XYZ file of C-alpha atoms in Angstrom:
525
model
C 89.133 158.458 28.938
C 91.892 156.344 30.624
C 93.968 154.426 28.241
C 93.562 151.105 27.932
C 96.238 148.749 30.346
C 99.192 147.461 27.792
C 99.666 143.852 28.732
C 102.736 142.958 30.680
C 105.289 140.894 28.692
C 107.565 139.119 30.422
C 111.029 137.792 29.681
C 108.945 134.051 29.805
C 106.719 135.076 27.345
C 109.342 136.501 24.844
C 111.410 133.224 25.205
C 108.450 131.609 24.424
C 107.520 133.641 21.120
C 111.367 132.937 19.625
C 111.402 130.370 16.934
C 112.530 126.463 17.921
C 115.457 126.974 16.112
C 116.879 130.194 17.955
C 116.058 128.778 21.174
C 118.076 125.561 20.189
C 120.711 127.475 19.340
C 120.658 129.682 22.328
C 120.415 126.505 24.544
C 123.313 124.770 22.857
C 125.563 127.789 23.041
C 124.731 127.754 26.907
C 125.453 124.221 27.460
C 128.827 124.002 25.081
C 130.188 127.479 26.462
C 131.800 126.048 29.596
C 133.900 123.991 27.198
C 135.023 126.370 25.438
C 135.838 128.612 28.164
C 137.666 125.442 30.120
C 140.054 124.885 27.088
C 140.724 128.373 26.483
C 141.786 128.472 30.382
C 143.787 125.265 29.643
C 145.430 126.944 27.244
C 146.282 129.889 28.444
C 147.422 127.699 32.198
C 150.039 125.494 29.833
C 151.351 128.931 28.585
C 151.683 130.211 32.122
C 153.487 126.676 33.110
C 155.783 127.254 30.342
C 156.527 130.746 31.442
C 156.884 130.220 34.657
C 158.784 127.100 33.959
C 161.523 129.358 31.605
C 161.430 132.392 34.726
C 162.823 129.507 36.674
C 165.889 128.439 34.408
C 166.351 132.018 34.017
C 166.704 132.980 37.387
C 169.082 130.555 37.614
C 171.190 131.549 35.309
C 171.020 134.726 35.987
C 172.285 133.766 39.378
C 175.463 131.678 37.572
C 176.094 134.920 35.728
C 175.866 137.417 38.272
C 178.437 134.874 40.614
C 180.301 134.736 37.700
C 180.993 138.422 37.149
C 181.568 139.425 40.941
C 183.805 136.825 41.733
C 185.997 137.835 38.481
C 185.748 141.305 39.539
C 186.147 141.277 43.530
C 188.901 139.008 42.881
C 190.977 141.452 40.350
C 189.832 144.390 42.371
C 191.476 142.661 45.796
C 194.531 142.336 44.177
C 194.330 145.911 43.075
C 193.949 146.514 46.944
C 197.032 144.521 48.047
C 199.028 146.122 45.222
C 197.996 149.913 46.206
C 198.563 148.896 50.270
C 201.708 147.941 49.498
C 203.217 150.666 47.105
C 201.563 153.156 49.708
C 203.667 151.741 51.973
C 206.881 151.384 49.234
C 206.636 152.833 46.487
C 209.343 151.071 45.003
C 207.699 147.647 45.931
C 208.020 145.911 42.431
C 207.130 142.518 43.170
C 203.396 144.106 44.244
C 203.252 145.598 41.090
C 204.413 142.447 39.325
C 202.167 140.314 41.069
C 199.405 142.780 40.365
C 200.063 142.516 36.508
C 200.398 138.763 36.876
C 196.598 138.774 37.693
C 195.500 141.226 34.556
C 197.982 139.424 32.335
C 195.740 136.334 31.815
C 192.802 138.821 30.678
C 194.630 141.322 29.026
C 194.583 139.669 25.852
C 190.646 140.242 25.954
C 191.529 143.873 26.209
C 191.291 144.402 30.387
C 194.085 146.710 31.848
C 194.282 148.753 34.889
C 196.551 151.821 36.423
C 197.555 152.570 39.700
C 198.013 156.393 40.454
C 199.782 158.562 42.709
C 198.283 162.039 44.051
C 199.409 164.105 41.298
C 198.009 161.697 38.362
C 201.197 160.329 37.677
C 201.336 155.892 36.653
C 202.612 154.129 39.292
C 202.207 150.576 38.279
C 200.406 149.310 35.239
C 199.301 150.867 31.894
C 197.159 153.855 31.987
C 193.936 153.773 29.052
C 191.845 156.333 28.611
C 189.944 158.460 31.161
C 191.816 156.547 33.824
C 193.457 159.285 34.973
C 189.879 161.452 35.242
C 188.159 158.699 36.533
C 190.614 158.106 39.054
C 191.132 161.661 40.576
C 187.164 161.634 40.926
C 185.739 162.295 44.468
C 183.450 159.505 45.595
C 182.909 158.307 49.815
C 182.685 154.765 47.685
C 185.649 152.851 48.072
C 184.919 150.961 44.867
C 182.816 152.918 42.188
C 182.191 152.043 38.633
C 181.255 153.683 35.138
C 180.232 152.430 32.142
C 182.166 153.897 29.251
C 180.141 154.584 26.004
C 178.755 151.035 25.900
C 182.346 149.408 25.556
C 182.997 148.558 28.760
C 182.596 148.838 32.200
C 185.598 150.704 34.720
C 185.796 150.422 38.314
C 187.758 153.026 40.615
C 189.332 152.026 43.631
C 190.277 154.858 46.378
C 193.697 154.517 48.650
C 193.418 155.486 51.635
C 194.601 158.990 53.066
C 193.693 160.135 49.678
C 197.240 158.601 48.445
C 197.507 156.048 45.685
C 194.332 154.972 43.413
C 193.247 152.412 40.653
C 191.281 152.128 37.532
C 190.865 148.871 35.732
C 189.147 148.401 32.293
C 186.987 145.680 31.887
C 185.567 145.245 28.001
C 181.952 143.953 27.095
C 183.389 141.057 25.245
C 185.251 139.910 28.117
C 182.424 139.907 30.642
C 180.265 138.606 27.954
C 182.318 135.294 28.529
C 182.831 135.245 32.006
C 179.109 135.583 32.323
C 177.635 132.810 29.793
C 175.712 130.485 31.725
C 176.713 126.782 31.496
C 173.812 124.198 29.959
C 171.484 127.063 29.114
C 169.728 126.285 25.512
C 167.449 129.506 25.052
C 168.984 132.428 23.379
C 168.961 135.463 25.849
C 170.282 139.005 26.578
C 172.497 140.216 29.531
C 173.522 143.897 30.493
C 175.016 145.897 32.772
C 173.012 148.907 33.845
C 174.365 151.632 36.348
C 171.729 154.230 37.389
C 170.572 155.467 33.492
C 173.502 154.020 31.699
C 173.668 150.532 30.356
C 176.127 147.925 28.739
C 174.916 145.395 26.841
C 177.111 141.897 26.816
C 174.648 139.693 24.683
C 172.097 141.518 22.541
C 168.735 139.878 22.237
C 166.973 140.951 19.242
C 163.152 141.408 18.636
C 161.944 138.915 16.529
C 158.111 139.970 16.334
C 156.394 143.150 17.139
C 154.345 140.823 19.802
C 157.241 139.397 21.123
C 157.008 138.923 24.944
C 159.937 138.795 27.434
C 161.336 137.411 31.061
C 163.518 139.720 32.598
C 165.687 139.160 35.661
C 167.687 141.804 37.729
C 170.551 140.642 40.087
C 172.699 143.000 42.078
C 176.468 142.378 42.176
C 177.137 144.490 45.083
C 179.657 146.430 43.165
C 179.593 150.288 42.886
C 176.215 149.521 42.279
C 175.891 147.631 39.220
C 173.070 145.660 38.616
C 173.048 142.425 35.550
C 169.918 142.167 34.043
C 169.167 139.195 31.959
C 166.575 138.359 29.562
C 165.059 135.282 27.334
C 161.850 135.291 24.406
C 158.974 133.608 26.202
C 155.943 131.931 24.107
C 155.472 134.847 21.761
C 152.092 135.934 21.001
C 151.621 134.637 17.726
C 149.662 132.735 15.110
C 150.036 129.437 16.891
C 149.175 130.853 20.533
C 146.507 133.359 18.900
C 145.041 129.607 17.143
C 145.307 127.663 20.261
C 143.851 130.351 22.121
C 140.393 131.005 19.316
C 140.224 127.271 18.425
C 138.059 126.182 21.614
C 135.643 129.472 20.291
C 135.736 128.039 17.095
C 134.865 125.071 18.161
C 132.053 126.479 20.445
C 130.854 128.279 17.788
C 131.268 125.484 15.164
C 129.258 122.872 17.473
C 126.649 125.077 18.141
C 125.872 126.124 14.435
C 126.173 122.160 13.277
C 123.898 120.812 15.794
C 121.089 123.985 15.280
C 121.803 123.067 11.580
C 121.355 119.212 11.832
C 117.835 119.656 14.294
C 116.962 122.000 12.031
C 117.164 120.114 8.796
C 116.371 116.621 10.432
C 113.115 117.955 12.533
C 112.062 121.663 12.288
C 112.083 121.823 8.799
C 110.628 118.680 8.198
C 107.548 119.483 10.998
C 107.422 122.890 8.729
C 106.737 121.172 6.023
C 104.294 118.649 7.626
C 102.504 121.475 9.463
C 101.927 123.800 5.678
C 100.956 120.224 4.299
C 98.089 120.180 7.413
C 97.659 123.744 6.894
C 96.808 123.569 3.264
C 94.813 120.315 3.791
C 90.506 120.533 2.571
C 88.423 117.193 3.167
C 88.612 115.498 -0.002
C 92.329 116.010 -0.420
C 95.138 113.790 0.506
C 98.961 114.638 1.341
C 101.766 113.930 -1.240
C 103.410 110.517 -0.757
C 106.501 111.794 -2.439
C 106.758 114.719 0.217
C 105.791 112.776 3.375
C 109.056 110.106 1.689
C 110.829 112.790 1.292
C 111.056 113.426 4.665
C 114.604 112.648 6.474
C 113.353 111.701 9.898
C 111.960 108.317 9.950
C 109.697 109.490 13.204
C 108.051 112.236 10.906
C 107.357 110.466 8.329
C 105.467 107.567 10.414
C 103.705 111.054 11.496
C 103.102 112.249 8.131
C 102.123 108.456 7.446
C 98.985 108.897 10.076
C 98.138 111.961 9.176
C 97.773 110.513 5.515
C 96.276 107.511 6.452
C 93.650 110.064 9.159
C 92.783 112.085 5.825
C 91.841 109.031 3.957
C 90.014 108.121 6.952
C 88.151 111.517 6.793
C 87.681 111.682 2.994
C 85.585 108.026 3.261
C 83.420 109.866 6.141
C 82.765 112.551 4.487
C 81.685 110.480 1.300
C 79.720 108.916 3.479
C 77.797 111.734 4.993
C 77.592 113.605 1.258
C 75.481 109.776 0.364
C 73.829 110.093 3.410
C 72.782 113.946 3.617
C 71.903 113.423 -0.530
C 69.406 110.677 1.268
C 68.011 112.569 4.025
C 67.130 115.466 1.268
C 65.668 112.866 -0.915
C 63.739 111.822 1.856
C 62.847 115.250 3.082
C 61.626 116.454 -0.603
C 59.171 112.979 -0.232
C 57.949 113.920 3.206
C 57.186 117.639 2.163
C 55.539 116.393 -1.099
C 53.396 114.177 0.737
C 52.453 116.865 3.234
C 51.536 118.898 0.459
C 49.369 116.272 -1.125
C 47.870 115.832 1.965
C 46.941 119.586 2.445
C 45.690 119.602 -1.103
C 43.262 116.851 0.288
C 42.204 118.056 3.173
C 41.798 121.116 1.173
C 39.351 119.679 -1.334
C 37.366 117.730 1.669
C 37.000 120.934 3.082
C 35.834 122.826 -0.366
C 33.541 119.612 -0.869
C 31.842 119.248 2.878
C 31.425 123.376 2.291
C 29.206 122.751 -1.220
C 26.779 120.200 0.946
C 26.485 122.806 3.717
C 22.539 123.226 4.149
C 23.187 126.789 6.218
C 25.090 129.588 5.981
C 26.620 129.527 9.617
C 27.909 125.790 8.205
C 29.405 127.442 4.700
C 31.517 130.112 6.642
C 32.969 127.677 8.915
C 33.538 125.924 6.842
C 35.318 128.704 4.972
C 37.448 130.308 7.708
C 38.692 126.605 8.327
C 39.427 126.781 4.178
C 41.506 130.094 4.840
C 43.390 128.423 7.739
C 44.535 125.655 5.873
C 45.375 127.528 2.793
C 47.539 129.492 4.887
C 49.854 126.483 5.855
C 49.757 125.161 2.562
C 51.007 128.180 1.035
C 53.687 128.519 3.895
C 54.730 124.831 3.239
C 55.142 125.369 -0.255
C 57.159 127.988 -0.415
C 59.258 126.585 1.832
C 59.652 123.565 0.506
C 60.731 125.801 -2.964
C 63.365 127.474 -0.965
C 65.321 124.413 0.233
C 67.848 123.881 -2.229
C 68.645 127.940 -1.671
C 67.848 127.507 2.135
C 67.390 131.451 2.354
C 63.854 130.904 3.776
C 60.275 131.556 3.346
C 59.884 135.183 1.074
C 56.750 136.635 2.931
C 56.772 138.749 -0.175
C 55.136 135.905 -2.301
C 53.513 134.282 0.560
C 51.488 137.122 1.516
C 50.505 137.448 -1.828
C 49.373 134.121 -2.533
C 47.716 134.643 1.002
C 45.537 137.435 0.078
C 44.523 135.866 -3.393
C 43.449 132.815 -1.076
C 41.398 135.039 1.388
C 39.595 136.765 -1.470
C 38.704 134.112 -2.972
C 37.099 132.390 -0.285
C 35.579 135.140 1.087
C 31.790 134.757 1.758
C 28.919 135.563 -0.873
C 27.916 139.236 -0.864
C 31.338 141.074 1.110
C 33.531 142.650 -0.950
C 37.280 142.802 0.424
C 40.515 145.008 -0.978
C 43.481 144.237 0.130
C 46.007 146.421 -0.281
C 49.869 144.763 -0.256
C 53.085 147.002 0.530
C 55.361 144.131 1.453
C 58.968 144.481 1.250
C 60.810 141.279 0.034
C 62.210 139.613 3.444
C 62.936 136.221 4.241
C 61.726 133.906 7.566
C 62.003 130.776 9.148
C 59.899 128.295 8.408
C 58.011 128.540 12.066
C 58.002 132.755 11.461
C 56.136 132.627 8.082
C 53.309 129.748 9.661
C 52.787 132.333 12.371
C 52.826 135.411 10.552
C 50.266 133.548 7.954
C 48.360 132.696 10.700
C 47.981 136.111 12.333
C 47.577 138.036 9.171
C 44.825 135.098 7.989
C 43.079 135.305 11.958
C 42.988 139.192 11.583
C 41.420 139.798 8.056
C 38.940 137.400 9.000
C 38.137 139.512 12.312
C 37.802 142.395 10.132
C 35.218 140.784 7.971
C 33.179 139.698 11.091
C 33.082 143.585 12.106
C 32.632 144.712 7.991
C 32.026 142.338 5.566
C 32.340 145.177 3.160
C 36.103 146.874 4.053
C 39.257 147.424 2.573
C 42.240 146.472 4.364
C 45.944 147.290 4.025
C 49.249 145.224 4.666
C 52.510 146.275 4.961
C 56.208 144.974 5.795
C 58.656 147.590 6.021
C 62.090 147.393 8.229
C 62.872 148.253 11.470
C 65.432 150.175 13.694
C 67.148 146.838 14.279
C 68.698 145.020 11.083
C 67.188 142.119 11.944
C 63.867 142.660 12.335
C 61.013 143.670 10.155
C 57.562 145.948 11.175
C 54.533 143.801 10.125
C 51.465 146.672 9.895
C 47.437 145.679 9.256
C 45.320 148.478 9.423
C 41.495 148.798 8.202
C 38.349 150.769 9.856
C 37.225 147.377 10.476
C 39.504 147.179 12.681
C 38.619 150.965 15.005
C 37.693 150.061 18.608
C 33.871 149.013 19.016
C 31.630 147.005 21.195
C 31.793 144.292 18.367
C 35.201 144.262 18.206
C 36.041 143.801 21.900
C 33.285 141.220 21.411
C 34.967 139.004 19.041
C 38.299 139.557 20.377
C 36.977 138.425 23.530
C 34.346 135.096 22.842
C 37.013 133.891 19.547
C 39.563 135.966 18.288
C 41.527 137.303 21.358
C 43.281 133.794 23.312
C 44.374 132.668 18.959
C 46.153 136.206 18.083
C 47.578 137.184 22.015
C 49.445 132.845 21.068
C 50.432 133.841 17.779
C 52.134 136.802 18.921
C 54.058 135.217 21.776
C 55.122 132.564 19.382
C 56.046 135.247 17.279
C 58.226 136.643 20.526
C 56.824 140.267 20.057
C 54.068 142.211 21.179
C 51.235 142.896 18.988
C 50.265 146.523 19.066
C 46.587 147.866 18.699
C 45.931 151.720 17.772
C 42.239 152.027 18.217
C 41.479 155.212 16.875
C 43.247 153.999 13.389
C 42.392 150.260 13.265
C 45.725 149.378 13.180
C 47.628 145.825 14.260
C 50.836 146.289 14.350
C 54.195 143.427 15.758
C 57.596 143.035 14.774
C 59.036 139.863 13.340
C 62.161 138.274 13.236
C 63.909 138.016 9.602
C 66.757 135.932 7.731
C 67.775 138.813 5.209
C 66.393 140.497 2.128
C 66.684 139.942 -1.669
C-alpha cells in the first residue's frame, strides 16, 4: 500500500504555531536591529574620522621632519663638496678646510664630525671617527651613500671625483632626533631612519597595549636612499572603543527583552490566565473577583469583568431551565399517569362490554381488542418506569408481562404455552409498541390456525451491535391454506405495517413456522 501523503508545512504555518511571545520578540528584534546596526556604524565612522583626522597631522609632520633632516644634511654635505673641490685642486687650501669645520663646529657639540680623505686613507681635513676610513675607501657609482652604524647614528660618504679625495661625516641619533621634532605637534610619536634592512630609531614609541593600533608614514629624503618613517598611537582598541562599539547591541538586545517582558507580563500572561480561568469554567461556577482584580491591564480586566458578568448570566439560565425541565417532568409523569388511567379504563370497558357479549364471535373480539390494548399498556408502563434511568423500554419484562396478558385472555377451551428465551435489551419507546404489537398480532394468528399450540419467543443478538434477532416460531404457524387465508382477509396489511415501522423485513420459514425480523436496540443490562 502507498503511504499516506505527509502534509506540507510551510514556513507560514510554523510562524503561526510559535507562541505570541516569541513572535513578539522576533518582531521587535527585527524592527530595533537597524538601530543598533546604525549606531554601531556611527561609531565605528567617528573612529575612522578621528583616524583619518590624526593620518592628516601626521603626514604633516612627517613632511616638517623629513624637510627638516635633508635640508640639515644636503646643506653640511654641500659644504663637504666645496671643501673636497677645492683641496683637490690645493691641497694646502686651509681656509676650505676651515670653512668646512666652521659648518660642523656648531653641531659638533651634539657629537657630528666628518673626515676628508686622500687616496691612500690618509686625513686631510677634519677628524677621522671610526670606520670612516672603511667607509670611505668603499666602492659605490653613488655620489652620496649612507650607512647606519649599529643604531647610533647614521654616516654618509661622499666620492671626489677622479677617484681623488673623499668624505665621511657622522651624524648621531640624538642630533637628528632634534633637528627632526615637529613644531606644534601634541601626540607622542616615533621617527626612524631605515636604509634597506637596517634601521635607526630617533624617538622610540612604546607599546602601551597588546591591541594597540598605529599610523605610520614613510617619506623619502632623497639621500643615499634613506627613507624617515614616522609613527603616532591611534584610538586603541580598548575597553572604551570595545563599550562604544557593544553598547548599541546591548541596547538592541536590552530593548527587545524589556518590551517582550513588559507585553508579556501586561497582556499574554494576563490573557493566560483569563483563558485557564475560561478553560476551567462549568455552568454553575463563577470566576474569582480577586484574580480578574488582580489583573494589571485595565482592558483585561473589563474582559474578565464580561466574562464574569456572561457566567452569571448563564448560571441564572441554567437555573432557569433546571426549574423549568423539573416542570416539564412533573408534567410529563401527570400526562403518562393519566394515559395509564385511561388505558386501565378502557381496559375494564372492554373486560365489561366482553361479560354482556350474547355470542361467541362478540367475546373474542372483544378479546383480541383486550390483547391489543394490554399490549400498549404494558409498553407505556414500562416506559414510563424507565424515565428517571432513560435507558428505555426492557423487552425482557415487557414480553413477559405480554405473554401473561395473552394467556390469560385467551379464549375458553385453547390451551396456549408460550415459551420465553428473551435476552435483556433495551428499545425506544416507538420499538417496544411495535414489537408488542407484532408479537401480540402473531400469537393471535396462531390461535386462529390452532387454538391448541405451543409457541416459542426468542431475542437473541445479531451480527451488528446494535441490533437484536426477534424469532416466533410454532406449527401454527407452517404454511397452509388457512394461514395464507388469514394473512390475506386480516392479518397480512397489520404485520407487513408493523414491520416497516419496525424498518426491517419480517422473515417467514414455512416449513418451520417461523417469523422472524430484526429490531433496533439501545443497549443491554
Amino acid at each position: 500500500m502507498p503511504e499516506q501523503e505527509r502534509p506540507v508545512t510551510t514556513r507560514g504555518d510554523m510562524f503561526a504555531r510559535w507562541p505570541t511571545g516569541a513572535k513578539l520578540f522576533l518582531i521587535l528584534s527585527i524592527a530595533l536591529l537597524p538601530l543598533a546596526l546604525i549606531a554601531t556604524f556611527a561609531t565605528l565612522r567617528v573612529t575612522q574620522i578621528a583616524d583619518t583626522e590624526l593620518r592628516s597631522h601626521l603626514r604633516v609632520a612627517a613632511a616638517e621632519s623629513t624637510r627638516a633632516i635633508a635640508i640639515e644634511l644636503v646643506g653640511d654635505m654641500t659644504a663637504l663638496r666645496v671643501a673636497v673641490d677645492a683641496l683637490r685642486a690645493d691641497s694646502g687650501d686651509a681656509p676650505s678646510c676651515a670653512r668646512a669645520q666652521g659648518v660642523f663646529a656648531q653641531q659638533s657639540a651634539e657629537g657630528t664630525g666628518f673626515v676628508i680623505l686622500d687616496r691612500r686613507g690618509r686625513p686631510v681635513c677634519g677628524e677621522p671617527f671610526p670606520g670612516a676610513a672603511a667607509f670611505a675607501r668603499q666602492n659605490s657609482s653613488s655620489v652620496v651613500s649612507a650607512r647606519i652604524v649599529d643604531n647610533r647614528g647614521l654616516m654618509l660618504r661622499l666620492a671626489g671625483r677622479d677617484n681623488g679625495l673623499t668624505a665621511a661625516a657622522y651624524f648621531p641619533a640624538n642630533f637628528l632626533a632634534q633637528i627632526s621634532q615637529p613644531s606644534g605637534f601634541a601626540p607622542d610619536y616615533g621617527a626612524a631612519l631605515t636604509l634597506d634592512d637596517a634601521r635607526l630609531d630617533l624617538v622610540r614609541l612604546e607599546r602601551q597595549t597588546a591591541l594597540e593600533r598605529r599610523e605610520s608614514i614613510r617619506n623619502d629624503l632623497g639621500i643615499g636612499g634613506l627613507v624617515l618613517e614616522m609613527q603616532v598611537r591611534s584610538a586603541p582598541i580598548g575597553s572604551p572603543l570595545l563599550i562604544a562599539m557593544a553598547l548599541p547591541v546591548l541596547m538592541w538586545a536590552a530593548a527587545a527583552a524589556i518590551s517582550w517582558f513588559v507585553v508579556d507580563r501586561l497582556l499574554i500572561a494576563p490573557l493566560r490566565a483569563l483563558r485557564g480561568s475560561i478553560a476551567a469554567y462549568s455552568p454553575g461556577d463563577q470566576p474569582d473577583p480577586a484574580m480578574l482584580s488582580a489583573l494589571p491591564a485595565q482592558e483585561i480586566r473589563e474582559l474578565g469583568d464580561t466574562f464574569r458578568a456572561l457566567s452569571r448570566t448563564v448560571a441564572i439560565h441554567e437555573a432557569g431551565l433546571a426549574e423549568g425541565l423539573v416542570r416539564q417532568t412533573k408534567l410529563t409523569r401527570e400526562v403518562h399517569h393519566r394515559v395509564k388511567n385511561n388505558l386501565q379504563v378502557i381496559s375494564s370497558l372492554i373486560n365489561f362490554h366482553a361479560r354482556g357479549a350474547k355470542n361467541p364471535e362478540a367475546t373474542r373480539a372483544y378479546a383480541s381488542i383486550q390483547r391489543r390494548v394490554d399490549a400498549l399498556a404494558v409498553v407505556h408502563r414500562y416506559h414510563y418506569a424507565e424515565m428517571e434511568e432513560n435507558r428505555g423500554v426492557g423487552l425482557r419484562s415487557v414480553l413477559g408481562e405480554l405473554a401473561s396478558s395473552i394467556r390469560a385472555t385467551a379464549p375458553e377451551g385453547s390451551r396456549i404455552s408460550i415459551v420465553l428465551d428473551v435476552d435483556p435489551f433495551y428499545v425506544t419507546q416507538d420499538v417496544a409498541v411495535a414489537v408488542s404489537f407484532l408479537v401480540t398480532e402473531l400469537v393471535e394468528l396462531a390461535m386462529t390456525c390452532a387454538p391448541e399450540m405451543q409457541l416459542r419467543l426468542s431475542l437473541k443478538p445479531a451480527a451488528d451491535p446494535a441490533k437484536a434477532i426477534l424469532r416466533l416460531s410454532s406449527r401454527a404457524l407452517i404454511d397452509t391454506d388457512h394461514l395464507r387465508g388469514e394473512l390475506r382477509d386480516r392479518y397480512g396489511r397489520v404485520i407487513e405495517g408493523l414491520s416497516r415501522q419496525l424498518r426491517a423485513q419480517l422473515q417467514h420459514d414455512p416449513l418451520a413456522g417461523a417469523y422472524e425480523i430484526t429490531v433496533a436496540v439501545t443497549g443491554r443490562e
